[in-house]
Coordinates of C-alpha atoms in Angstrom, one line a residue:
Chain A
M27 CA 216.3 193.1 72.8
R28 CA 215.7 196.6 71.5
I29 CA 212.3 197.9 70.4
H30 CA 210.7 197.0 67.1
H31 CA 208.2 199.2 65.4
E32 CA 205.1 197.6 67.0
C33 CA 206.4 198.4 70.6
V34 CA 205.3 202.1 70.4
S35 CA 201.6 201.4 69.7
C36 CA 201.6 198.4 72.1
A37 CA 202.8 200.6 74.9
I38 CA 200.2 203.3 74.2
N39 CA 197.4 200.7 73.9
Q40 CA 198.5 199.3 77.3
C41 CA 198.4 202.8 78.7
Q42 CA 194.8 203.2 77.5
K43 CA 193.8 200.0 79.3
I44 CA 195.6 201.1 82.5
V45 CA 193.8 204.5 82.2
E46 CA 190.4 202.8 81.7
M47 CA 191.0 200.5 84.7
S48 CA 192.1 203.4 86.9
L49 CA 189.8 206.3 86.0
T50 CA 186.1 206.7 85.1
D51 CA 185.7 210.4 84.2
E52 CA 186.3 211.1 80.5
N53 CA 188.2 214.3 81.0
S54 CA 190.6 212.6 83.5
R55 CA 191.0 209.7 81.1
R56 CA 191.8 212.1 78.2
D57 CA 194.4 214.0 80.4
A58 CA 196.0 210.7 81.4
M59 CA 196.3 209.6 77.8
L60 CA 197.9 212.9 76.9
F61 CA 200.3 212.4 79.8
S62 CA 201.1 208.9 78.6
L63 CA 201.8 210.2 75.1
K64 CA 204.2 212.9 76.4
R65 CA 206.0 210.5 78.7
A66 CA 206.3 207.8 76.0
S67 CA 207.8 210.3 73.6
E68 CA 210.4 211.3 76.3
L69 CA 211.2 207.7 77.3
F70 CA 211.3 205.8 74.0
S71 CA 214.4 205.8 71.8
K72 CA 215.7 203.3 69.3
D73 CA 217.8 201.7 72.0
S74 CA 214.9 201.2 74.4
I75 CA 214.3 197.7 75.8
P76 CA 210.5 197.4 75.5
A77 CA 209.9 195.9 78.9
V78 CA 212.1 198.6 80.6
T79 CA 210.8 201.6 78.8
G80 CA 207.2 200.3 79.0
G81 CA 207.6 199.6 82.7
L82 CA 209.0 203.1 83.5
L83 CA 206.1 204.6 81.5
F84 CA 203.4 202.5 83.3
L85 CA 204.9 203.3 86.7
D86 CA 204.7 207.0 85.9
L87 CA 201.1 206.5 84.7
Y88 CA 200.3 204.7 88.0
E89 CA 201.5 207.8 89.8
F90 CA 199.5 210.1 87.5
T91 CA 196.3 208.2 87.9
G92 CA 196.8 207.6 91.6
N93 CA 196.2 203.8 91.2
D94 CA 199.3 201.9 92.2
D95 CA 198.0 198.4 91.2
P96 CA 195.3 198.6 88.5
F97 CA 195.7 194.9 87.8
R98 CA 194.8 193.7 91.3
E99 CA 191.6 192.1 90.1
Y100 CA 193.0 190.8 86.9
K101 CA 195.8 189.1 88.8
R102 CA 193.4 187.7 91.4
L103 CA 191.3 186.2 88.7
S104 CA 194.3 184.8 86.9
N105 CA 195.6 183.2 90.1
E106 CA 192.2 181.8 90.9
M107 CA 191.7 180.2 87.5
A108 CA 195.3 178.8 87.3
G109 CA 195.3 177.6 90.9
R110 CA 192.1 175.7 90.3
L111 CA 193.3 174.3 87.0
V112 CA 196.8 173.2 88.0
G113 CA 195.3 170.5 90.2
H114 CA 194.3 168.5 87.1
F115 CA 198.0 168.2 86.1
E116 CA 199.7 167.1 89.4
N117 CA 200.7 163.7 87.9
S118 CA 202.5 165.2 84.9
D119 CA 206.1 164.1 84.2
L120 CA 209.0 166.6 84.3
K121 CA 208.8 167.4 80.5
T122 CA 205.1 167.9 80.6
A123 CA 205.5 170.2 83.6
L124 CA 208.0 172.3 81.7
K125 CA 205.6 172.5 78.8
L126 CA 202.8 173.6 81.2
A127 CA 205.0 176.3 82.6
I128 CA 205.4 177.6 79.1
A129 CA 201.7 177.2 78.4
G130 CA 200.9 179.2 81.5
N131 CA 202.7 182.1 79.8
V132 CA 199.6 182.6 77.7
V133 CA 198.3 184.7 80.6
D134 CA 199.5 188.1 79.7
F135 CA 197.7 191.3 80.0
S136 CA 200.0 193.1 77.6
T137 CA 198.8 190.9 74.8
G138 CA 195.2 191.4 75.7
Y139 CA 194.6 188.0 77.4
N140 CA 191.3 187.0 79.1
P141 CA 192.1 184.6 82.0
E142 CA 188.7 183.0 81.6
K143 CA 190.1 181.2 78.5
L144 CA 192.9 179.6 80.5
E145 CA 191.7 176.0 80.7
E146 CA 190.9 175.7 77.0
D147 CA 194.2 177.3 76.1
I148 CA 196.4 175.2 78.4
R149 CA 194.9 172.0 77.0
R150 CA 195.4 173.2 73.4
V151 CA 199.0 174.2 74.1
L152 CA 199.8 170.7 75.6
D153 CA 199.0 169.2 72.1
E154 CA 201.6 171.5 70.4
S155 CA 205.3 170.7 70.4
L156 CA 208.0 173.2 71.3
L157 CA 209.4 174.8 68.2
I158 CA 212.8 175.2 69.8
D159 CA 213.4 172.7 72.6
H160 CA 216.6 172.8 74.6
S161 CA 215.0 171.1 77.6
D162 CA 217.2 168.0 77.4
E163 CA 220.3 170.2 77.7
L164 CA 218.5 172.2 80.5
F165 CA 218.0 168.9 82.5
E166 CA 221.5 167.8 81.8
R167 CA 222.8 171.1 83.2
L168 CA 220.6 170.8 86.3
K169 CA 222.1 167.4 87.1
R170 CA 225.5 169.1 87.6
A171 CA 224.1 172.4 89.0
G172 CA 224.2 173.6 92.6
T173 CA 221.8 176.5 92.2
L174 CA 218.9 177.3 89.9
L175 CA 217.6 180.8 89.7
Y176 CA 214.0 180.8 88.4
L177 CA 212.7 184.2 87.2
V178 CA 208.9 184.2 87.1
D179 CA 206.7 186.3 84.8
N180 CA 202.9 186.7 85.3
C181 CA 200.3 185.9 87.9
G182 CA 198.3 182.8 87.0
E183 CA 201.3 181.4 85.2
I184 CA 203.1 181.1 88.5
Y185 CA 200.9 178.2 89.5
F186 CA 202.3 176.2 86.6
D187 CA 205.8 177.4 87.6
R188 CA 205.1 176.0 91.0
L189 CA 204.2 172.6 89.6
F190 CA 207.3 172.6 87.4
I191 CA 209.5 173.5 90.4
E192 CA 207.9 170.7 92.4
K193 CA 208.8 168.3 89.6
L194 CA 212.4 169.7 89.4
R195 CA 212.8 169.1 93.2
E196 CA 211.7 165.5 92.8
E197 CA 214.1 165.0 89.9
F198 CA 217.0 167.0 91.3
P199 CA 216.7 166.7 95.1
D200 CA 220.1 168.4 95.9
L201 CA 219.5 171.4 93.7
K202 CA 219.0 174.7 95.5
I203 CA 216.1 176.6 93.8
I204 CA 215.7 180.3 94.2
V205 CA 212.6 182.0 92.7
A206 CA 212.6 185.8 92.1
G207 CA 209.5 188.0 91.9
K208 CA 209.0 191.7 91.4
A209 CA 209.5 194.2 94.3
G210 CA 206.0 195.6 93.7
P211 CA 203.1 195.6 91.4
I212 CA 203.6 196.2 87.7
I213 CA 201.0 195.2 85.1
N214 CA 200.1 191.6 85.9
D215 CA 203.6 190.5 86.9
A216 CA 204.0 188.3 90.0
T217 CA 205.4 190.1 93.0
V218 CA 207.3 188.4 95.9
E219 CA 204.0 188.7 97.8
D220 CA 202.1 186.8 95.0
L221 CA 204.8 184.1 95.1
L222 CA 204.5 183.7 98.9
E223 CA 200.7 183.6 98.6
A224 CA 201.0 180.8 96.0
G225 CA 203.0 178.7 98.4
F226 CA 206.5 179.2 96.8
G227 CA 207.9 179.7 100.3
E228 CA 207.5 176.0 101.0
I229 CA 209.3 174.7 97.9
A230 CA 212.0 177.3 97.2
E231 CA 213.8 180.3 98.4
V232 CA 211.8 183.4 97.4
I233 CA 213.6 186.6 96.6
S234 CA 212.9 190.0 95.0
T235 CA 214.6 191.3 91.9
G236 CA 214.7 194.6 93.8
S237 CA 212.8 196.3 91.0
R238 CA 209.2 196.8 90.0
L239 CA 210.1 196.8 86.3
P240 CA 209.0 193.8 84.2
G241 CA 211.6 191.2 83.3
T242 CA 215.1 191.3 84.9
P243 CA 216.8 194.6 83.8
L244 CA 220.2 194.3 85.5
D245 CA 220.7 198.1 85.5
Y246 CA 217.7 198.4 87.8
V247 CA 217.8 195.3 90.1
S248 CA 219.2 195.4 93.7
G249 CA 222.8 194.6 94.5
E250 CA 221.6 191.7 96.6
F251 CA 219.7 190.2 93.6
L252 CA 222.6 190.8 91.3
R253 CA 224.8 188.7 93.6
V254 CA 222.3 185.8 93.4
F255 CA 222.0 186.2 89.7
R256 CA 225.8 186.2 89.2
S257 CA 226.3 183.1 91.3
A258 CA 223.5 180.9 90.0
D259 CA 224.6 177.9 87.9
V260 CA 221.5 177.8 85.7
V261 CA 218.8 180.5 85.1
I262 CA 215.3 179.8 83.9
A263 CA 213.8 183.0 82.6
K264 CA 210.0 183.0 82.0
G265 CA 208.1 185.1 79.5
Q266 CA 208.7 187.9 77.0
A267 CA 209.9 190.6 79.4
N268 CA 212.7 188.3 80.8
F269 CA 213.7 187.6 77.2
E270 CA 213.7 191.3 76.4
T271 CA 215.8 192.3 79.3
L272 CA 218.3 189.3 79.3
S273 CA 218.7 188.3 75.6
E274 CA 221.7 190.6 75.0
L275 CA 223.8 189.3 77.9
N276 CA 225.1 186.4 75.8
D277 CA 224.9 184.3 79.0
S278 CA 225.0 180.6 78.4
R279 CA 223.4 179.8 81.8
I280 CA 220.0 181.2 80.7
F281 CA 217.2 179.1 79.4
F282 CA 214.2 181.2 78.1
L283 CA 210.8 179.6 78.5
L284 CA 208.2 181.5 76.7
K285 CA 205.5 181.7 74.1
A286 CA 206.3 184.2 71.3
K287 CA 203.1 186.1 71.7
C288 CA 203.8 189.3 69.8
P289 CA 205.2 190.1 66.3
A290 CA 208.3 191.9 67.8
I291 CA 209.4 188.9 69.9
A292 CA 208.7 186.5 67.1
R293 CA 210.7 188.5 64.6
E294 CA 213.6 189.0 67.1
I295 CA 213.9 185.3 67.7
G296 CA 213.1 184.4 64.1
V297 CA 210.1 182.1 64.8
P298 CA 206.4 182.2 63.8
M299 CA 204.1 184.1 66.2
G300 CA 202.7 181.7 68.8
S301 CA 205.7 179.4 68.9
L302 CA 206.5 177.7 72.2
L303 CA 210.1 177.9 73.1
C304 CA 212.6 176.4 75.6
L305 CA 215.6 178.4 74.3
N306 CA 219.2 178.7 75.2
L307 CA 220.7 181.3 72.8
H308 CA 224.1 179.5 73.0
L309 CA 222.6 176.3 71.7
R310 CA 221.0 177.6 68.5
Chain B
M22 CA 184.5 218.0 68.7
R23 CA 187.6 217.7 70.9
I24 CA 189.6 214.6 71.5
H25 CA 188.4 211.8 73.8
H26 CA 190.8 209.5 75.5
E27 CA 190.7 206.8 72.7
C28 CA 191.9 209.3 70.1
V29 CA 195.5 209.1 71.2
S30 CA 195.9 205.3 70.7
C31 CA 193.8 205.5 67.5
A32 CA 196.2 208.0 66.0
I33 CA 199.2 206.0 66.9
N34 CA 197.7 202.8 65.6
Q35 CA 196.9 204.5 62.3
C36 CA 200.5 205.7 62.1
Q37 CA 201.6 202.1 62.5
K38 CA 199.4 201.0 59.6
I39 CA 200.7 203.9 57.5
V40 CA 204.3 203.0 58.3
E41 CA 203.7 199.3 57.5
M42 CA 202.1 200.3 54.1
S43 CA 205.0 202.7 53.3
L44 CA 208.2 201.0 54.5
T45 CA 209.5 197.4 54.6
D46 CA 212.8 197.6 56.5
E47 CA 212.3 197.1 60.3
N48 CA 214.8 199.7 61.3
S49 CA 213.1 202.3 59.1
R50 CA 209.7 201.3 60.4
R51 CA 210.9 201.6 64.0
D52 CA 212.4 205.1 63.3
A53 CA 209.1 206.2 61.7
M54 CA 207.1 205.0 64.7
L55 CA 209.5 206.9 67.0
F56 CA 209.0 210.0 64.8
S57 CA 205.2 209.5 65.0
L58 CA 205.3 209.3 68.7
K59 CA 207.3 212.5 69.0
R60 CA 205.2 214.4 66.5
A61 CA 202.0 213.2 68.1
S62 CA 203.1 214.3 71.5
E63 CA 203.9 217.8 70.1
L64 CA 200.6 218.0 68.2
F65 CA 198.0 216.6 70.6
S66 CA 196.5 218.7 73.4
K67 CA 193.2 218.6 75.1
D68 CA 191.8 221.1 72.6
S69 CA 192.7 219.0 69.6
I70 CA 190.1 218.2 67.0
P71 CA 190.9 214.5 66.3
A72 CA 190.6 214.8 62.5
V73 CA 192.8 217.9 62.3
T74 CA 195.5 216.8 64.7
G75 CA 195.5 213.3 63.2
G76 CA 195.6 214.7 59.7
L77 CA 198.6 217.0 60.5
L78 CA 200.4 214.0 62.1
F79 CA 199.7 211.7 59.1
L80 CA 200.9 214.4 56.6
D81 CA 204.1 214.8 58.5
L82 CA 204.5 211.0 58.6
Y83 CA 203.9 210.9 54.8
E84 CA 206.8 213.3 54.4
F85 CA 209.0 211.3 56.8
T86 CA 208.4 208.0 55.0
G87 CA 208.5 209.6 51.5
N88 CA 205.2 208.0 50.5
D89 CA 202.6 210.7 49.7
D90 CA 199.7 208.4 49.2
P91 CA 200.0 205.1 51.0
F92 CA 196.3 204.4 50.6
R93 CA 196.3 204.5 46.8
E94 CA 195.6 200.7 46.5
Y95 CA 193.1 200.7 49.4
K96 CA 191.2 203.5 47.8
R97 CA 191.3 201.9 44.3
L98 CA 189.9 198.7 45.8
S99 CA 187.2 200.6 47.8
N100 CA 186.2 202.4 44.6
E101 CA 186.1 199.3 42.5
M102 CA 184.0 197.3 45.0
A103 CA 181.6 200.2 45.6
G104 CA 181.4 201.2 41.9
R105 CA 180.4 197.6 41.1
L106 CA 177.9 197.3 44.0
V107 CA 176.1 200.6 43.5
G108 CA 174.6 199.4 40.2
H109 CA 172.3 197.0 42.1
F110 CA 170.6 199.9 43.8
E111 CA 169.9 202.3 41.0
N112 CA 166.1 202.0 41.4
S113 CA 166.2 203.0 45.0
D114 CA 163.9 205.8 46.2
L115 CA 165.3 209.0 47.7
K116 CA 165.2 207.9 51.3
T117 CA 166.8 204.6 50.6
A118 CA 169.5 206.4 48.6
L119 CA 170.2 208.6 51.7
K120 CA 170.5 205.5 53.8
L121 CA 172.9 203.9 51.3
A122 CA 175.0 207.1 51.5
I123 CA 175.2 206.6 55.3
A124 CA 175.8 202.8 54.8
G125 CA 178.7 203.6 52.5
N126 CA 180.4 205.3 55.4
V127 CA 181.3 201.9 56.7
V128 CA 184.3 202.1 54.4
D129 CA 186.8 203.7 56.7
F130 CA 190.5 202.8 57.0
S131 CA 190.8 204.6 60.3
T132 CA 188.4 202.1 61.9
G133 CA 190.2 199.1 60.3
Y134 CA 187.7 198.4 57.5
N135 CA 188.3 195.8 54.9
P136 CA 186.6 196.9 51.6
E137 CA 186.1 193.2 50.6
K138 CA 183.2 193.1 53.1
L139 CA 181.3 196.0 51.5
E140 CA 178.4 194.2 49.8
E141 CA 177.5 192.2 52.9
D142 CA 177.7 195.2 55.1
I143 CA 175.7 197.5 52.8
R144 CA 172.9 195.0 52.7
R145 CA 172.9 194.5 56.5
V146 CA 172.9 198.3 57.1
L147 CA 169.8 198.7 54.8
D148 CA 167.8 196.5 57.2
E149 CA 168.6 198.8 60.1
S150 CA 166.8 202.0 60.8
L151 CA 168.4 205.4 61.5
L152 CA 168.7 206.0 65.2
I153 CA 168.4 209.8 64.7
D154 CA 166.6 210.6 61.5
H155 CA 166.2 214.3 60.5
S156 CA 165.9 213.4 56.8
D157 CA 162.3 214.7 56.5
E158 CA 163.5 218.1 57.7
L159 CA 166.5 217.8 55.3
F160 CA 164.2 217.2 52.3
E161 CA 161.9 220.0 53.4
R162 CA 164.8 222.4 53.5
L163 CA 166.0 221.3 50.1
K164 CA 162.6 222.2 48.6
R165 CA 163.3 225.8 49.6
A166 CA 167.1 225.8 49.0
G167 CA 169.0 227.4 46.2
T168 CA 172.4 225.7 46.9
L169 CA 173.4 222.4 48.5
L170 CA 177.0 221.9 49.5
Y171 CA 177.8 218.2 49.9
L172 CA 181.0 217.4 51.8
V173 CA 182.2 213.9 51.0
D174 CA 184.2 211.6 53.2
N175 CA 185.9 208.4 51.9
C176 CA 186.7 206.6 48.6
G177 CA 184.3 203.8 47.9
E178 CA 181.6 205.6 49.9
I179 CA 181.5 208.3 47.2
Y180 CA 179.8 205.9 44.8
F181 CA 176.8 205.8 47.1
D182 CA 177.0 209.6 47.5
R183 CA 176.8 209.8 43.7
L184 CA 173.6 207.7 43.7
F185 CA 172.1 209.9 46.4
I186 CA 173.0 213.1 44.6
E187 CA 171.4 211.7 41.4
K188 CA 168.2 211.1 43.3
L189 CA 168.4 214.6 44.9
R190 CA 168.7 216.0 41.4
E191 CA 165.5 214.1 40.3
E192 CA 163.6 215.3 43.4
F193 CA 164.9 218.9 43.4
P194 CA 165.7 219.7 39.8
D195 CA 166.3 223.4 40.5
L196 CA 168.8 222.8 43.3
K197 CA 172.4 223.7 42.6
I198 CA 174.6 221.0 44.0
I199 CA 178.3 221.6 44.9
V200 CA 180.4 218.6 46.0
A201 CA 183.7 219.2 47.8
G202 CA 186.6 216.8 48.0
K203 CA 190.1 217.1 49.5
A204 CA 192.9 219.0 47.8
G205 CA 195.2 216.0 48.0
P206 CA 195.5 212.5 49.4
I207 CA 195.0 211.9 53.1
I208 CA 194.3 208.4 54.4
N209 CA 191.4 207.1 52.3
D210 CA 189.5 210.4 51.9
A211 CA 188.2 211.2 48.5
T212 CA 190.1 213.9 46.6
V213 CA 188.8 216.2 43.9
E214 CA 190.5 213.8 41.5
D215 CA 188.7 210.8 42.9
L216 CA 185.4 212.7 42.6
L217 CA 186.0 213.5 38.9
E218 CA 187.0 209.9 38.2
A219 CA 183.8 208.7 39.8
G220 CA 181.8 211.0 37.4
F221 CA 180.7 213.7 39.8
G222 CA 181.6 216.3 37.2
E223 CA 178.5 215.3 35.2
I224 CA 176.0 215.7 38.1
A225 CA 177.4 218.5 40.2
E226 CA 179.9 221.2 40.5
V227 CA 183.1 219.7 42.0
I228 CA 185.3 221.9 44.2
S229 CA 188.2 221.4 46.6
T230 CA 188.1 222.2 50.3
G231 CA 191.6 223.7 49.6
S232 CA 193.1 221.4 52.3
R233 CA 194.3 217.9 52.5
L234 CA 193.1 217.5 56.1
P235 CA 190.2 215.1 56.8
G236 CA 186.8 216.7 57.4
T237 CA 186.3 220.4 56.8
P238 CA 188.4 222.3 59.3
L239 CA 187.5 226.0 58.6
D240 CA 190.9 227.2 59.9
Y241 CA 192.6 225.3 57.1
V242 CA 190.3 225.5 54.1
S243 CA 190.8 228.0 51.2
G244 CA 189.2 231.4 51.1
E245 CA 187.4 230.3 47.9
F246 CA 185.9 227.2 49.6
L247 CA 185.0 229.3 52.7
R248 CA 182.9 231.6 50.4
V249 CA 181.1 228.6 49.0
F250 CA 180.6 227.2 52.5
R251 CA 179.2 230.5 53.9
S252 CA 176.8 231.0 51.0
A253 CA 175.3 227.5 50.8
D254 CA 171.7 227.1 52.0
V255 CA 172.0 223.5 53.2
V256 CA 175.2 221.5 53.9
I257 CA 175.3 217.7 53.9
A258 CA 178.5 216.6 55.8
K259 CA 179.4 212.9 55.5
G260 CA 181.3 210.9 58.0
Q261 CA 183.1 211.2 61.3
A262 CA 185.8 213.7 60.3
N263 CA 183.2 216.2 59.0
F264 CA 181.3 215.8 62.2
E265 CA 184.5 216.3 64.3
T266 CA 185.5 219.5 62.4
L267 CA 182.0 221.1 62.1
S268 CA 180.1 220.0 65.2
E269 CA 181.0 223.0 67.2
L270 CA 179.9 225.6 64.6
N271 CA 176.4 225.5 65.9
D272 CA 175.3 225.9 62.3
S273 CA 171.6 224.9 61.6
R274 CA 172.3 224.4 57.9
I275 CA 174.4 221.3 58.5
F276 CA 173.0 217.7 58.3
F277 CA 175.5 215.1 59.4
L278 CA 175.2 211.8 57.7
L279 CA 177.3 209.2 59.4
K280 CA 177.7 205.9 61.1
A281 CA 179.1 206.3 64.7
K282 CA 182.0 203.9 64.2
C283 CA 184.2 204.6 67.2
P284 CA 183.6 205.0 70.9
A285 CA 184.6 208.7 70.9
I286 CA 182.1 209.8 68.3
A287 CA 179.4 207.6 69.9
R288 CA 180.0 209.1 73.3
E289 CA 180.2 212.7 71.9
I290 CA 176.8 212.3 70.2
G291 CA 175.4 210.2 73.0
V292 CA 174.4 207.2 70.9
P293 CA 175.4 203.5 70.9
M294 CA 178.4 202.6 68.7
G295 CA 177.3 201.6 65.2
S296 CA 174.3 203.9 65.1
L297 CA 173.3 205.3 61.7
L298 CA 172.5 209.0 61.9
C299 CA 171.0 211.8 59.8
L300 CA 171.6 214.4 62.4
N301 CA 171.0 218.2 62.5
L302 CA 172.3 219.3 65.9
H303 CA 169.6 222.1 66.0
L304 CA 166.8 219.6 65.7
R305 CA 167.7 217.4 68.7

């Protein structure tokens, strides 16, 4: 997916939040915003993939501000809230666990989410139905699959991914499940370290995409990750950034699980904002 | 006043609204936002005056989109709402009329204002008191003044300026009152044409600043306006853009009438956001 018109202001607004989380002095904040503006104008073009260009911009801004992980506390709080909440849902069936994994995708700094609202939002989402639901086909494919590659998105959300993966293991005991996190901190995305802390090491093989960029941009991932990606039978790709970076591959193995949280994604997919989706682009 | 860190995202967010008001096709909107980003990065520096740099950016964007007055309908609606509402306040005393003129400053596109809310907001503001109130000194000065230059801000708001000017004329019948509007459309600022349509021609001398830029940037106004500005005994400067462009002059003749609607202005003046002010910087 390439940028829509809203992606420019969204990136600059996220830069402002990063700056406010990283610096306290007004002159330093102003200089960091002028730096962000300059770098954004150098990086963005009409062919930009929002998650990639945004990610490159944020990493440069991290370097400029000297704060390599401004979301540490936001991520800690998201994980704490989600980790506590997920216990209420342990007896869910497979389909509900899939829906919870999509619901968990509400936790997203880039769309201004406050993790304190998590419980209320998760319960509300469970009452909604998926606007596009290719989950029956996903489960059919998993019956025949040897390997599932599961691409996570944000902290907090990963606790619902873990529940869903536990249910997948019960349903498909012979399936090999590989879960990929980011190589280092970027906004509130889950890193390999976050996955291991959340106990993914006990239920799956945990690997790194080899990149700190949001989503799974194949031009930036490691060769090692690319081999895993190429050889997986089914790929579950969580969240907007994974959709942005993988939607143009025209790859029938990929099932996108996400909530369409911004107007650009909603317009790109052709669904109303807020829609819950389990989407295989080959099955539309 | 020079930019604060929030001015960057504020300008880009305003560009997005201008683009959405001027263009319908998504590719054109995207290109216009990329243009905005590029021009903003060329125009903004740490010495930028927000109203000037923002104004130059918006005028370039008007040219790029081919829409020279995207706020026509917003301004028409603001004027209609305010023109209807001001009739309820005709019997106000001078001090209340001054407060209404400040209250009218809530109408401001740049801070995302919906003119439909005007009546409710005006009545609420009337119950508040001015956080900084140099109005007694203003009226004292006007007793001794020959000429008052009144610098207006936004459409809608100008109907409350008109009421205040009518009350000033009753109180100071010998005072010459000159009202200055913009030379052409820029966001929702009142132009000379808007002033004449609102009946200012019957109660004052109406002139142009000679510039389309928001506020009163002395480097951009006409020589003719500058002569009027230099010779006035008292200046009333309405709204944020006039504060931004005139605050550094260190000119004891200027009384700023405004509501501090954004964090940058509030921080600059050192007051809480939302404060109502009749402020002479020499009297603090």
